[in-house]
XYZ file of C-alpha atoms in Angstrom:
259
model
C -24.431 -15.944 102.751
C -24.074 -12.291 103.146
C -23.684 -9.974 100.089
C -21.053 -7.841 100.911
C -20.962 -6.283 97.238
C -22.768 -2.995 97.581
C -20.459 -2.082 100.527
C -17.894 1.032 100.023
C -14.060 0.357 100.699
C -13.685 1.224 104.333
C -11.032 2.346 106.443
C -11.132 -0.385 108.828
C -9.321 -3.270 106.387
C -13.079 -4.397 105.202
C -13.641 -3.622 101.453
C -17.038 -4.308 99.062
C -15.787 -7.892 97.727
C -14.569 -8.776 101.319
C -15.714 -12.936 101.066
C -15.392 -12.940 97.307
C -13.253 -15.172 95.858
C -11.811 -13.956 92.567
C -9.450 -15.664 89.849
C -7.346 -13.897 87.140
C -5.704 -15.512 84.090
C -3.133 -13.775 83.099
C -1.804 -11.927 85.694
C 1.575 -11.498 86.055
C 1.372 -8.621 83.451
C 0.771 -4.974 83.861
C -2.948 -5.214 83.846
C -2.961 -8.667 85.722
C -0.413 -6.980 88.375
C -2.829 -3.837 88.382
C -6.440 -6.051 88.887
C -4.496 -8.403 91.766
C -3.484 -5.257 93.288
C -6.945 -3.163 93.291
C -9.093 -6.732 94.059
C -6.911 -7.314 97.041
C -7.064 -3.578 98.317
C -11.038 -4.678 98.009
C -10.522 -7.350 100.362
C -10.713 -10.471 97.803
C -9.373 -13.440 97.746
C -7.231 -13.878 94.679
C -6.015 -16.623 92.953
C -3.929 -15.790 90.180
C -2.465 -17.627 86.703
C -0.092 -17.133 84.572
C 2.618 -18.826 82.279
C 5.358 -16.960 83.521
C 6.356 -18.297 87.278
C 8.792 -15.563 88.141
C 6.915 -12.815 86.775
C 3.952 -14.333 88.282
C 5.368 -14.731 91.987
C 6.820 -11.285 91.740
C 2.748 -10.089 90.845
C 1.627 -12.125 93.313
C 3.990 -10.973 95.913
C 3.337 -7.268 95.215
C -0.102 -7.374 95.795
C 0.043 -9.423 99.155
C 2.076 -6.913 100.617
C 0.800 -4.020 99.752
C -1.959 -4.998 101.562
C -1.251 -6.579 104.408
C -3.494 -9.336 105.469
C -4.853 -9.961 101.909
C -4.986 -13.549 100.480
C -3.769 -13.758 97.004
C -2.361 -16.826 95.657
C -0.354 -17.442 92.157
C -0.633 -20.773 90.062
C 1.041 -21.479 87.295
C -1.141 -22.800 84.670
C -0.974 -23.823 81.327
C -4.577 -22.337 79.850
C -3.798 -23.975 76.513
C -4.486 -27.291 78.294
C -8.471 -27.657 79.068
C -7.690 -30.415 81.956
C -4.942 -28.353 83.512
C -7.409 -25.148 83.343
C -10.360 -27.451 84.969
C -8.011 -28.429 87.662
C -7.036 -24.895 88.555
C -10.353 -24.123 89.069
C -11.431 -27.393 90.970
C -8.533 -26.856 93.255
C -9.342 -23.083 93.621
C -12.917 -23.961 94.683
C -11.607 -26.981 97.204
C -8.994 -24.639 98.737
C -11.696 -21.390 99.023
C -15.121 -23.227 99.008
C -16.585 -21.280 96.124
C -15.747 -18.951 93.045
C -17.275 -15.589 92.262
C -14.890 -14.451 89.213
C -13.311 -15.307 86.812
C -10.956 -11.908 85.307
C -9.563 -12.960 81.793
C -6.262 -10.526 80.941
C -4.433 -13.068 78.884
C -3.493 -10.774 76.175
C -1.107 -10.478 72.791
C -0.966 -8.255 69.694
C 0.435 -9.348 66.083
C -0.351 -7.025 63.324
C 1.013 -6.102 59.420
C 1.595 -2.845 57.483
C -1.093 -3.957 54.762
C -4.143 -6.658 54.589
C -1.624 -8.630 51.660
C 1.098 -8.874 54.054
C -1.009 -11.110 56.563
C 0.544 -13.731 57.982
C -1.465 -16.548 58.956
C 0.969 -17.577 61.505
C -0.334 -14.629 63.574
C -3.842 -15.802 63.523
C -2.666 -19.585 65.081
C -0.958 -17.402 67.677
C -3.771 -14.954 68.531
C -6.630 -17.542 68.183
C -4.610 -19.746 71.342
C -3.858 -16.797 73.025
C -7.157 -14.701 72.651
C -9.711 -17.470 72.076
C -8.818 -21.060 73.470
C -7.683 -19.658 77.016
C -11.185 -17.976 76.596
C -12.650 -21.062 75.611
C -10.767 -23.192 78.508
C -11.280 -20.517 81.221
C -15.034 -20.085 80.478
C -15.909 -23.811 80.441
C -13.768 -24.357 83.945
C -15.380 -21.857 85.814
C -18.802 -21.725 84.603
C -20.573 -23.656 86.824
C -19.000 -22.328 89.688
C -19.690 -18.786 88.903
C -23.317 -20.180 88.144
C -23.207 -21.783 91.514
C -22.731 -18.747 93.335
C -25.015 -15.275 94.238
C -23.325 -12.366 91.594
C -20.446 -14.424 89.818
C -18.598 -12.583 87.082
C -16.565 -13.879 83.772
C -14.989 -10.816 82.943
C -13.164 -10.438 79.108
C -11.266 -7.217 78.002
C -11.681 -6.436 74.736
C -10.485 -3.389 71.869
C -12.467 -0.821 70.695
C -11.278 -1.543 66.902
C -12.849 -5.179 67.329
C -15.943 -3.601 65.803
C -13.961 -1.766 63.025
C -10.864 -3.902 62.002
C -7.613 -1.907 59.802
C -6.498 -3.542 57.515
C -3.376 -4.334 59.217
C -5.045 -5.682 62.344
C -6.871 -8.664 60.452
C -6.087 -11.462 62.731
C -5.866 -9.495 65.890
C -9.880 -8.100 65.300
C -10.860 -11.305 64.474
C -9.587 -13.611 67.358
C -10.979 -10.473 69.897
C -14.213 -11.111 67.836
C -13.984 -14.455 68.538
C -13.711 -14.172 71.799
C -16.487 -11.407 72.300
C -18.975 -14.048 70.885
C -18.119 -17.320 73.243
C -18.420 -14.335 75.854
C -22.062 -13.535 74.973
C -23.069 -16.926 74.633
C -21.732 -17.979 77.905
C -23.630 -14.931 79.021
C -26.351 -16.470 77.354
C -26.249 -19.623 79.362
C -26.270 -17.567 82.588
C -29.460 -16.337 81.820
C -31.040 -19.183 80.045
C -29.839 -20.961 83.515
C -31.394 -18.125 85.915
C -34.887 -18.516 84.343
C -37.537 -15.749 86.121
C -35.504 -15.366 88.981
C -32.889 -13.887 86.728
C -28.995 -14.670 86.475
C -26.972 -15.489 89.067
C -23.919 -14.816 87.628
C -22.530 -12.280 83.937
C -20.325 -12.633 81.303
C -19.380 -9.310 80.500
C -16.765 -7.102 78.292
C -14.825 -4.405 78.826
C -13.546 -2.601 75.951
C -10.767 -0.328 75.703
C -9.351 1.300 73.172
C -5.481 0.279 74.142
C -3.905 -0.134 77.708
C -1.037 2.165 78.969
C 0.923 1.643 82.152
C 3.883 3.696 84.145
C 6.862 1.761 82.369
C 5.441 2.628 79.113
C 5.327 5.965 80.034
C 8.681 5.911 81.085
C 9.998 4.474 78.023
C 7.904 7.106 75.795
C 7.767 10.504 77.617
C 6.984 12.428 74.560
C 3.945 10.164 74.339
C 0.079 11.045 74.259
C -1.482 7.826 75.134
C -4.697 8.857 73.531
C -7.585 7.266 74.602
C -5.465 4.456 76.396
C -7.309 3.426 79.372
C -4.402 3.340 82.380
C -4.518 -0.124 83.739
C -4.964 1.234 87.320
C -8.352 2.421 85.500
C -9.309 -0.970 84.286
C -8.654 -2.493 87.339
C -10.842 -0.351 89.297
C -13.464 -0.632 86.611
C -13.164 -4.436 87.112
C -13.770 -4.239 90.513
C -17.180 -2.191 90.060
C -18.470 -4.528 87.657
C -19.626 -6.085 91.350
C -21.408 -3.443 92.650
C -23.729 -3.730 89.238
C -27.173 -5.642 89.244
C -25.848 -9.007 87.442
C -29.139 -9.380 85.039
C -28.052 -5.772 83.996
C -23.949 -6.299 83.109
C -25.003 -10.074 82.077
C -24.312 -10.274 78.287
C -23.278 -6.194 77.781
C -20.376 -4.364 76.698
C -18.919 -1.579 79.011
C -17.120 1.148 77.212
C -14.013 2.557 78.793
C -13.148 4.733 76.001
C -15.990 6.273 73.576
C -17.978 3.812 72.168
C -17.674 3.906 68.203
């Protein structure tokens, strides 16, 4: 099988993860539309997810013809169901004969003025949203990704996971959540590679928040602050396979100023 990772985009339709077969949960929204647009302009094939089918074909529809040529594929899938989830990714790997990412950009925010103010509610809706579809995605695809020669499980994460407000309780604690089963999926992968090393990472990308053009729109007077623009993200998603896998395998890459 021929590593086509290390290769530069190229004028002649041929990009680095030309072969690659990459899957993204979540993407029918602005960072999902962003990553199936940049991993198809990299000449993947991508299989997107979402909960949203109209949203979802719209993404899915974008991204194909922008680049014309370019495989990318939506699904509808409910992640909240760990059979459902296992059976997108069996069916992915039938259709495409193998799996070499897995891009998680199912996201959600729910926050309070004060700690007091709290409501637990919030934490039953971040904890399916931010954890379980981490939990279901992970378990699906893992031994595909560990099947194959540089797979990725990719999770974006927030800068203020590491230093919760007081109003962000729930929201810091599910992305905490999450950052964990990420690092010990990443330490399967290399408890699985042995000497040879792993064959596939687990990484995270943190952020500190994402912006996109419609947001700008809406705001002009904005600053956007550290925001990372989700074209940014996407292309940092994309060069996360150009990286030696033993060295992004369990590691955190900063896309605003680490803390």
């Amino acid at each position: 099988m021929t590593d086509t990772t290390t290769q530069g985009y190229e004028g002649n339709g041929k990009g680095r993860l030309e072969g690659r077969v990459i899957a993204v949960a979540g993407a029918a929204g602005p960072a999902g539309q962003a990553t199936l647009l940049r991993l198809a302009e990299e000449g993947a094939v991508v299989v997107g997810c979402d909960s949203d089918p109209e949203r979802l074909a719209q993404a899915v529809d974008a991204a194909r013809f922008a680049h014309g040529g370019a495989t990318v594929t939506g699904d509808t899938v409910d992640l909240l169901d760990l059979e459902a989830t296992r059976e997108w990714a069996v069916r992915t790997e039938k259709e495409f004969g193998r799996i070499d990412g897995l891009v998680h950009l199912v996201g959600g925010w729910r926050g309070s003025k004060t700690f007091a103010e709290t409501d637990l509610g919030h934490w039953e809706v971040l904890h399916k949203l931010l954890v379980r579809t981490v939990q279901h995605t992970s378990l699906a695809f893992e031994p595909y990704l560990r099947a194959g020669d540089n797979g990725r499980f990719l999770l974006i994460s927030a800068a203020g996971t590491g230093k919760p407000t007081a109003g962000n309780a729930a929201y810091a604690a599910a992305k905490a959540a999450a950052e964990a089963w990420t690092l010990a999926l990443a330490d399967a992968f290399r408890k699985a590679g042995g000497e040879a090393g792993p064959s596939a990472a687990a990484a995270i990308l943190v952020v500190k928040a994402l912006v996109h053009d419609q947001m700008r729109a809406d705001r002009p007077n904005a600053k956007f602050a550290g925001f990372t623009d989700v074209k940014d993200l996407a292309a940092a998603i994309a060069e996360t396979w150009t990286k030696p896998t033993a060295e992004l395998n369990g590691n955190r890459l900063w896309l605003t100023p680490a803390p």
